[in-house]
Short mmCIF file of C-alpha atoms and ligand atoms in Angstrom, two decimals:
data_model
loop_
_atom_site.label_atom_id
_atom_site.label_comp_id
_atom_site.label_asym_id
_atom_site.label_seq_id
_atom_site.Cartn_x
_atom_site.Cartn_y
_atom_site.Cartn_z
CA MET A 12 58.40 24.67 5.60
CA ARG A 13 54.57 24.41 5.17
CA LEU A 14 53.27 20.92 5.34
CA PHE A 15 49.58 21.75 4.93
CA ARG A 16 47.81 24.16 2.70
CA ARG A 17 44.66 25.26 4.42
CA GLN A 18 41.70 26.21 2.25
CA SER A 19 39.70 29.04 3.73
CA THR A 20 36.03 28.35 3.16
CA GLY A 21 34.61 30.42 6.03
CA PRO A 22 32.00 29.14 8.51
CA LEU A 23 29.19 29.05 5.94
CA GLY A 24 31.42 27.22 3.46
CA SER A 25 32.11 24.40 5.89
CA LEU A 26 28.42 24.33 6.85
CA LYS A 27 27.59 23.86 3.18
CA GLY A 28 30.03 20.96 2.95
CA ILE A 29 28.82 19.24 6.09
CA SER A 30 25.09 19.67 5.51
CA GLY A 31 25.12 19.22 1.72
CA GLY A 32 24.38 15.50 1.81
CA LEU A 33 21.90 15.51 4.68
CA GLU A 34 18.38 14.09 4.27
CA THR A 35 17.19 16.78 6.68
CA ALA A 36 16.63 20.38 5.57
CA LEU A 37 18.90 22.76 7.49
CA LEU A 38 18.64 26.55 7.56
CA LEU A 39 20.47 29.28 9.44
CA ILE A 40 18.34 32.32 10.20
CA ASP A 41 19.39 35.75 11.49
CA ARG A 42 17.71 37.59 14.36
CA VAL A 43 15.17 39.35 12.10
CA GLY A 44 14.09 36.13 10.40
CA ASN A 45 16.13 36.25 7.18
CA VAL A 46 17.69 33.06 5.84
CA LEU A 47 21.50 33.25 5.89
CA PHE A 48 22.11 29.72 4.70
CA ALA A 49 20.11 26.75 3.43
CA ASN A 50 21.37 23.29 2.47
CA GLU A 51 20.44 21.44 -0.73
CA ARG A 52 17.58 19.51 0.90
CA ALA A 53 15.97 22.77 2.09
CA LYS A 54 16.05 24.19 -1.44
CA GLU A 55 14.57 20.98 -2.79
CA LEU A 56 11.86 20.96 -0.12
CA PHE A 57 10.69 24.49 -0.83
CA GLY A 58 11.30 24.43 -4.58
CA PHE A 59 13.65 27.46 -4.66
CA GLU A 60 17.07 27.61 -6.30
CA SER A 61 18.28 29.94 -3.59
CA LEU A 62 16.78 30.71 -0.19
CA GLU A 63 19.37 33.12 1.18
CA GLY A 64 17.97 36.62 1.78
CA ARG A 65 14.32 35.50 1.94
CA THR A 66 12.43 35.58 5.22
CA ILE A 67 11.65 32.26 6.92
CA LEU A 68 7.93 33.10 6.64
CA ALA A 69 8.18 33.68 2.88
CA VAL A 70 10.05 30.38 2.49
CA THR A 71 7.91 28.13 4.69
CA LEU A 72 4.57 30.04 4.55
CA SER A 73 4.17 28.89 8.14
CA HIS A 74 3.56 31.19 11.09
CA ARG A 75 4.29 28.26 13.42
CA VAL A 76 7.79 27.82 12.00
CA GLU A 77 8.35 31.57 12.17
CA ARG A 78 7.20 31.53 15.82
CA ILE A 79 9.52 28.74 16.96
CA VAL A 80 12.46 30.47 15.27
CA ARG A 81 11.55 33.77 16.99
CA ASP A 82 11.02 32.07 20.38
CA THR A 83 14.39 30.35 20.09
CA ALA A 84 16.15 33.63 19.16
CA GLU A 85 14.49 35.43 22.10
CA THR A 86 14.87 32.79 24.81
CA GLY A 87 18.03 31.01 23.66
CA GLU A 88 16.16 27.74 24.32
CA PRO A 89 15.80 25.02 21.65
CA HIS A 90 12.26 24.30 20.40
CA THR A 91 10.91 21.16 18.72
CA GLU A 92 7.49 20.77 17.17
CA GLU A 93 5.76 18.49 14.68
CA LEU A 94 3.75 20.51 12.18
CA GLY A 95 2.17 20.53 8.75
CA LEU A 96 3.81 22.45 5.89
CA ARG A 97 2.35 23.45 2.58
CA THR A 98 5.28 23.41 0.19
CA THR A 99 5.23 21.85 -3.26
CA ASN A 100 3.35 19.02 -1.44
CA ASP A 101 1.52 18.84 1.87
CA LEU A 102 4.15 17.65 4.32
CA ILE A 103 4.43 16.70 7.98
CA VAL A 104 7.81 17.75 9.39
CA ILE A 105 9.55 17.76 12.74
CA ALA A 106 10.87 21.30 13.09
CA ARG A 107 13.72 21.82 15.54
CA ALA A 108 15.25 25.22 16.23
CA TRP A 109 18.34 25.89 18.36
CA PRO A 110 20.62 28.88 18.81
CA ASN A 111 23.87 29.10 16.85
CA PRO A 112 26.52 28.56 19.60
CA ASP A 113 28.83 31.08 17.85
CA GLN A 114 26.16 33.75 17.28
CA PRO A 115 23.41 33.37 19.89
CA ARG A 116 20.98 35.67 18.04
CA GLN A 117 21.12 33.40 14.99
CA VAL A 118 19.02 30.26 14.89
CA PHE A 119 19.55 26.91 13.21
CA LEU A 120 16.37 25.29 11.96
CA SER A 121 16.17 21.66 10.87
CA LEU A 122 13.08 20.24 9.17
CA ARG A 123 12.78 16.46 9.02
CA ASP A 124 10.17 15.16 6.62
CA VAL A 125 8.11 12.47 8.43
CA THR A 126 5.15 12.48 6.01
CA GLU A 127 5.72 8.91 4.82
CA VAL A 128 6.40 7.60 8.33
CA ARG A 129 3.16 9.12 9.62
CA ARG A 130 1.23 7.81 6.60
CA LEU A 131 2.51 4.29 7.25
CA GLU A 132 1.62 4.59 10.94
CA ARG A 133 -1.91 5.62 9.99
CA VAL A 134 -2.20 2.73 7.51
CA ARG A 135 -1.09 0.37 10.28
CA GLN A 136 -3.53 1.80 12.82
CA ASP A 137 -6.38 1.59 10.30
CA PHE A 138 -5.37 -1.97 9.51
CA VAL A 139 -5.42 -3.03 13.17
CA ALA A 140 -8.80 -1.31 13.64
CA ASN A 141 -10.18 -3.04 10.53
CA VAL A 142 -8.89 -6.48 11.55
CA SER A 143 -10.36 -6.06 15.04
CA HIS A 144 -13.70 -5.08 13.56
CA GLU A 145 -13.65 -7.99 11.09
CA LEU A 146 -12.91 -10.42 13.95
CA LYS A 147 -15.44 -8.93 16.31
CA THR A 148 -18.47 -9.25 14.05
CA PRO A 149 -18.38 -13.07 13.68
CA LEU A 150 -17.30 -13.52 17.30
CA THR A 151 -20.32 -11.54 18.51
CA THR A 152 -22.62 -13.66 16.35
CA ILE A 153 -21.05 -16.92 17.53
CA ARG A 154 -21.38 -15.86 21.14
CA ALA A 155 -25.02 -14.87 20.82
CA MET A 156 -25.93 -18.14 19.13
CA ALA A 157 -23.94 -20.29 21.51
CA GLU A 158 -25.79 -18.61 24.36
CA VAL A 159 -29.14 -19.56 22.86
CA LEU A 160 -27.95 -23.14 22.31
CA ALA A 161 -26.63 -23.36 25.84
CA ASP A 162 -30.06 -22.48 27.17
CA VAL A 163 -31.54 -25.84 28.09
CA GLU A 164 -35.01 -24.41 27.51
CA THR A 165 -34.33 -24.18 23.76
CA GLU A 166 -35.73 -27.44 22.50
CA ASP A 167 -36.64 -26.29 19.03
CA VAL A 168 -34.60 -28.76 16.93
CA GLU A 169 -34.86 -26.70 13.74
CA LEU A 170 -33.67 -23.58 15.50
CA ARG A 171 -30.75 -25.47 17.03
CA ALA A 172 -29.73 -26.84 13.63
CA LYS A 173 -30.02 -23.38 12.08
CA TYR A 174 -27.85 -21.77 14.74
CA LEU A 175 -25.24 -24.52 14.61
CA LYS A 176 -25.01 -24.08 10.83
CA GLN A 177 -24.54 -20.37 11.27
CA ILE A 178 -21.84 -20.89 13.88
CA VAL A 179 -19.98 -23.16 11.46
CA SER A 180 -20.23 -20.54 8.72
CA GLU A 181 -18.97 -17.78 11.04
CA VAL A 182 -16.03 -19.99 12.05
CA ASP A 183 -15.32 -20.58 8.35
CA ARG A 184 -15.30 -16.83 7.84
CA LEU A 185 -12.84 -16.36 10.70
CA THR A 186 -10.64 -19.11 9.27
CA ALA A 187 -10.68 -17.48 5.81
CA LEU A 188 -9.75 -14.15 7.37
CA VAL A 189 -6.88 -15.63 9.37
CA ASP A 190 -5.67 -17.51 6.26
CA ASP A 191 -5.67 -14.29 4.21
CA LEU A 192 -3.93 -12.39 6.99
CA LEU A 193 -1.22 -15.07 7.08
CA VAL A 194 -0.79 -14.89 3.28
CA LEU A 195 -0.59 -11.09 3.45
CA GLY A 196 1.84 -11.15 6.37
CA ARG A 197 4.08 -13.67 4.65
CA ALA A 198 3.96 -11.76 1.35
CA GLU A 199 4.96 -8.54 3.08
CA SER A 200 7.76 -9.94 5.19
CA GLU A 201 9.42 -12.45 2.90
CA GLN A 202 11.31 -11.91 -0.31
CA ALA A 203 10.05 -14.97 -2.17
CA ARG A 204 12.40 -16.98 -4.32
CA LEU A 205 11.67 -16.53 -8.04
CA ASP A 206 12.32 -19.37 -10.47
CA PRO A 207 11.48 -19.86 -14.15
CA CYS A 208 7.90 -20.98 -14.16
CA ASN A 209 5.35 -21.83 -16.86
CA LEU A 210 2.55 -19.28 -16.43
CA SER A 211 0.10 -21.23 -18.60
CA GLU A 212 0.50 -24.29 -16.41
CA VAL A 213 -0.04 -22.35 -13.16
CA VAL A 214 -3.19 -20.64 -14.49
CA GLU A 215 -4.51 -23.94 -15.85
CA GLU A 216 -4.11 -25.60 -12.43
CA VAL A 217 -6.21 -22.83 -10.87
CA VAL A 218 -8.85 -23.08 -13.60
CA VAL A 219 -9.11 -26.84 -13.05
CA GLN A 220 -9.34 -26.30 -9.28
CA LEU A 221 -12.18 -23.77 -9.61
CA MET A 222 -14.08 -25.48 -12.42
CA PRO A 223 -16.43 -27.43 -10.07
CA LYS A 224 -17.39 -24.22 -8.29
CA ALA A 225 -18.16 -22.48 -11.62
CA LEU A 226 -20.18 -25.48 -12.83
CA VAL A 227 -22.26 -25.64 -9.62
CA ARG A 228 -23.21 -22.02 -10.27
CA GLY A 229 -24.06 -22.68 -13.90
CA LEU A 230 -21.16 -20.51 -15.17
CA GLU A 231 -18.88 -21.20 -18.08
CA LEU A 232 -15.18 -21.07 -17.24
CA GLU A 233 -12.79 -21.22 -20.15
CA MET A 234 -9.12 -20.63 -20.70
CA MET A 235 -7.12 -19.75 -23.77
CA ALA A 236 -3.32 -19.96 -23.76
CA PRO A 237 -0.76 -19.80 -26.56
CA GLY A 238 1.24 -22.69 -25.07
CA PRO A 239 4.00 -22.56 -22.48
CA LEU A 240 4.94 -19.01 -21.43
CA MET A 241 7.83 -18.66 -19.03
CA VAL A 242 7.92 -16.04 -16.29
CA SER A 243 10.23 -15.62 -13.36
CA ALA A 244 7.99 -16.34 -10.40
CA ASN A 245 7.26 -18.00 -7.14
CA ALA A 246 4.74 -20.62 -8.26
CA PRO A 247 2.65 -20.80 -5.02
CA GLN A 248 2.34 -17.00 -4.94
CA LEU A 249 1.38 -16.86 -8.61
CA ARG A 250 -1.24 -19.57 -7.97
CA GLN A 251 -2.61 -17.43 -5.12
CA VAL A 252 -2.94 -14.42 -7.46
CA PHE A 253 -5.03 -16.27 -10.04
CA LEU A 254 -6.97 -18.17 -7.39
CA ASN A 255 -8.12 -14.86 -5.89
CA LEU A 256 -8.93 -13.25 -9.26
CA ILE A 257 -10.78 -16.20 -10.79
CA ASP A 258 -12.58 -16.96 -7.52
CA ASN A 259 -13.77 -13.32 -7.41
CA ALA A 260 -14.90 -13.55 -11.04
CA ILE A 261 -17.05 -16.57 -10.09
CA ASN A 262 -18.34 -14.99 -6.86
CA TYR A 263 -19.41 -11.74 -8.51
CA THR A 264 -21.01 -13.25 -11.62
CA VAL A 265 -24.63 -14.37 -11.61
CA GLU A 266 -24.82 -15.77 -15.12
CA GLY A 267 -22.68 -16.07 -18.20
CA ALA A 268 -19.01 -16.81 -18.51
CA ILE A 269 -15.54 -16.23 -17.15
CA ARG A 270 -12.82 -16.16 -19.77
CA VAL A 271 -9.18 -16.41 -18.84
CA THR A 272 -6.80 -15.49 -21.63
CA ILE A 273 -3.02 -15.64 -21.66
CA SER A 274 -1.07 -13.69 -24.23
CA GLU A 275 2.26 -11.94 -24.67
CA SER A 276 2.91 -8.34 -25.57
CA GLU A 277 5.53 -6.98 -27.93
CA SER A 278 7.35 -5.50 -24.95
CA ASN A 279 8.01 -8.99 -23.58
CA GLU A 280 5.26 -9.05 -21.03
CA ALA A 281 3.07 -12.01 -20.24
CA ILE A 282 -0.54 -10.86 -19.93
CA VAL A 283 -3.33 -12.72 -18.18
CA THR A 284 -6.83 -11.35 -18.65
CA ILE A 285 -9.71 -12.50 -16.46
CA GLN A 286 -12.96 -11.32 -17.95
CA ASP A 287 -16.34 -11.96 -16.37
CA SER A 288 -19.93 -11.13 -17.29
CA GLY A 289 -20.78 -10.29 -13.68
CA ILE A 290 -22.21 -7.49 -11.61
CA GLY A 291 -19.40 -5.05 -12.44
CA ILE A 292 -17.86 -2.38 -10.22
CA PRO A 293 -19.12 1.22 -10.05
CA SER A 294 -16.52 3.62 -11.51
CA GLU A 295 -16.24 5.57 -8.23
CA ASP A 296 -15.17 2.38 -6.40
CA LEU A 297 -12.63 1.24 -8.99
CA PRO A 298 -9.64 3.23 -7.66
CA ARG A 299 -10.13 1.75 -4.17
CA ILE A 300 -10.83 -1.94 -4.71
CA PHE A 301 -7.17 -2.96 -4.26
CA GLU A 302 -7.15 -1.46 -0.74
CA ARG A 303 -7.29 -3.84 2.20
CA PHE A 304 -10.85 -4.53 3.38
CA TYR A 305 -12.41 -2.31 0.71
CA ARG A 306 -15.61 -3.89 -0.56
CA VAL A 307 -18.16 -2.43 -2.91
CA ASP A 308 -21.05 -4.32 -1.36
CA LYS A 309 -20.21 -5.63 2.11
CA SER A 310 -23.08 -8.05 2.43
CA ARG A 311 -22.46 -9.56 -0.99
CA SER A 312 -18.78 -10.00 -0.23
CA ARG A 313 -19.64 -11.62 3.13
CA SER A 314 -22.23 -13.98 1.69
CA SER A 315 -19.69 -15.21 -0.86
CA GLY A 316 -17.14 -15.83 1.92
CA GLY A 317 -15.03 -12.81 0.98
CA THR A 318 -12.58 -11.27 3.41
CA GLY A 319 -11.95 -8.00 1.57
CA LEU A 320 -8.26 -8.87 1.40
CA GLY A 321 -8.11 -10.86 -1.86
CA LEU A 322 -7.28 -8.01 -4.22
CA SER A 323 -4.77 -6.37 -1.88
CA ILE A 324 -2.94 -9.70 -1.78
CA VAL A 325 -3.08 -9.88 -5.59
CA LYS A 326 -1.64 -6.38 -5.98
CA HIS A 327 1.11 -6.98 -3.46
CA LEU A 328 2.20 -10.30 -4.99
CA VAL A 329 2.05 -9.11 -8.61
CA GLU A 330 4.14 -6.03 -7.80
CA ALA A 331 6.64 -8.19 -5.89
CA HIS A 332 7.05 -10.07 -9.20
CA GLY A 333 7.84 -6.81 -11.02
CA GLY A 334 4.40 -6.78 -12.65
CA SER A 335 1.21 -4.76 -12.48
CA VAL A 336 -2.51 -5.39 -12.16
CA GLY A 337 -5.33 -3.25 -13.50
CA VAL A 338 -9.08 -3.43 -13.91
CA GLU A 339 -11.78 -2.17 -16.21
CA SER A 340 -15.41 -2.62 -15.39
CA ALA A 341 -18.91 -1.70 -16.51
CA LEU A 342 -21.71 -1.92 -13.98
CA HIS A 343 -24.05 -4.91 -14.61
CA ARG A 344 -21.97 -5.90 -17.64
CA GLY A 345 -18.81 -7.32 -16.11
CA SER A 346 -15.22 -6.73 -15.12
CA THR A 347 -11.86 -7.43 -16.69
CA PHE A 348 -8.74 -7.78 -14.55
CA VAL A 349 -5.40 -7.68 -16.36
CA VAL A 350 -2.18 -8.97 -14.84
CA ARG A 351 1.10 -8.13 -16.57
CA LEU A 352 4.31 -9.95 -15.69
CA PRO A 353 7.81 -9.67 -17.14
CA ARG A 354 8.59 -12.67 -19.34
CA VAL A 355 11.68 -14.81 -19.13
CA ILE A 356 13.13 -14.68 -22.63
CA PRO A 357 14.41 -18.07 -23.78
CA ALA A 358 18.16 -17.81 -24.52
CA ALA A 359 17.70 -18.43 -28.24
CA GLN A 360 15.37 -15.37 -28.57
CA GLY A 361 17.14 -13.09 -26.12
CA PRO A 362 17.75 -9.48 -27.16
CA HIS A 363 21.50 -9.83 -26.56
CA GLN A 364 21.82 -12.84 -28.82
CA THR A 365 24.91 -12.58 -30.96
CA GLY A 366 26.33 -14.91 -33.51
CA SER A 367 26.83 -15.39 -37.21
P1 LIG B 5 -13.59 -9.90 -1.25
O1 LIG B 5 -13.01 -10.91 -0.34
O2 LIG B 5 -14.65 -9.05 -0.63
O3 LIG B 5 -13.98 -10.45 -2.57
P2 LIG B 5 -11.41 -8.58 -2.67
O4 LIG B 5 -10.27 -7.79 -2.14
O5 LIG B 5 -11.10 -9.82 -3.41
O6 LIG B 5 -12.38 -8.84 -1.45
O7 LIG B 5 -12.27 -7.61 -3.59
C1 LIG B 5 -12.64 -6.34 -3.12
C2 LIG B 5 -14.00 -5.95 -3.66
O8 LIG B 5 -13.90 -5.71 -5.06
C3 LIG B 5 -15.06 -7.02 -3.51
O9 LIG B 5 -15.68 -6.96 -2.25
C4 LIG B 5 -16.02 -6.68 -4.63
O10 LIG B 5 -16.88 -5.64 -4.19
C5 LIG B 5 -15.10 -6.11 -5.71
N1 LIG B 5 -14.75 -7.10 -6.74
C6 LIG B 5 -13.62 -7.84 -6.82
N2 LIG B 5 -13.62 -8.62 -7.92
C7 LIG B 5 -14.79 -8.38 -8.56
C8 LIG B 5 -15.38 -8.85 -9.78
N3 LIG B 5 -14.77 -9.73 -10.56
N4 LIG B 5 -16.60 -8.34 -10.13
C9 LIG B 5 -17.22 -7.42 -9.36
N5 LIG B 5 -16.72 -6.93 -8.18
C10 LIG B 5 -15.52 -7.40 -7.81
#
């Protein structure tokens, strides 16, 4: 009596089954460099429906990959190397080749895509380098001035007062930087709790908070809202978003007005527009201004107490709320930042409302 019916899939059949769901591309290559087998991920990576029968060079367009496969076939030793690949995209992969234990002249090749990992590592390294630089500049200034003040020979009272004032302003800059770094760190590590929240009220609080600053600079600051507009949000984070945007609008405007408008779109979005009549942003800088530490004019940003982190915080927080932020700007005429957030639909207006 037969208890089991065995399905004969052959060695390549079982390889297909085992490697079909892998994230890593896997290929089996014969001793002259032809592909005998490729899993789904490999086909996806190289944009071919079928790879079998093609040479590994034709598939990968990489002499380095071809070489490690050849070296492995000749020496029987496994080889691992990180290399760049030009497939449908530019990729960084870890290529590992090892001999097929059943057929020593055949070689298995796995390609693990580490492009995103390496990109994130680079972003992190750049960030650390930028933070160190941003900390070093004020620290160097503070040190130099403290040295002058410590010199008992310096009796010039005006000079002492000037240097002390500058030290205080450098310390303020360091404090602002550390505050922004803390906000950014918290925003990136915590999943904030979202509750129904009246957007108009949050924006109004920020406008009231920044009104004295606008007035001191002779700028008009006005707000238009259609009444309460509910969004699902973390109120302190939302406050931070509009604080950064409206504060920037004030800092980068010499004369004229800042208008904050709240509206709702037909697709159930709440839209906040912050329009200023300020210095504007050159079109070539626009795509980069949401990057950490990117500033159009470093000295202007510094003199207004900017850290270069405000807009990256805005983007991060708005996206964590399921929204988006965009900007349009004309040099010397002004900028308009637009924040879009998903609305909370009151039950009575909800799209799934049923009833007689
Ligand atoms: P900062 O602390 O330097 O203001 P942000 O991240 O808030 O940093 O902004 C990045 C840069 O974008 C600023 O340095 C400035 O060059 C530019 N920018 C931001 N908002 C405005 C605005 N409303 N008008 C003109 N330029 C702006």
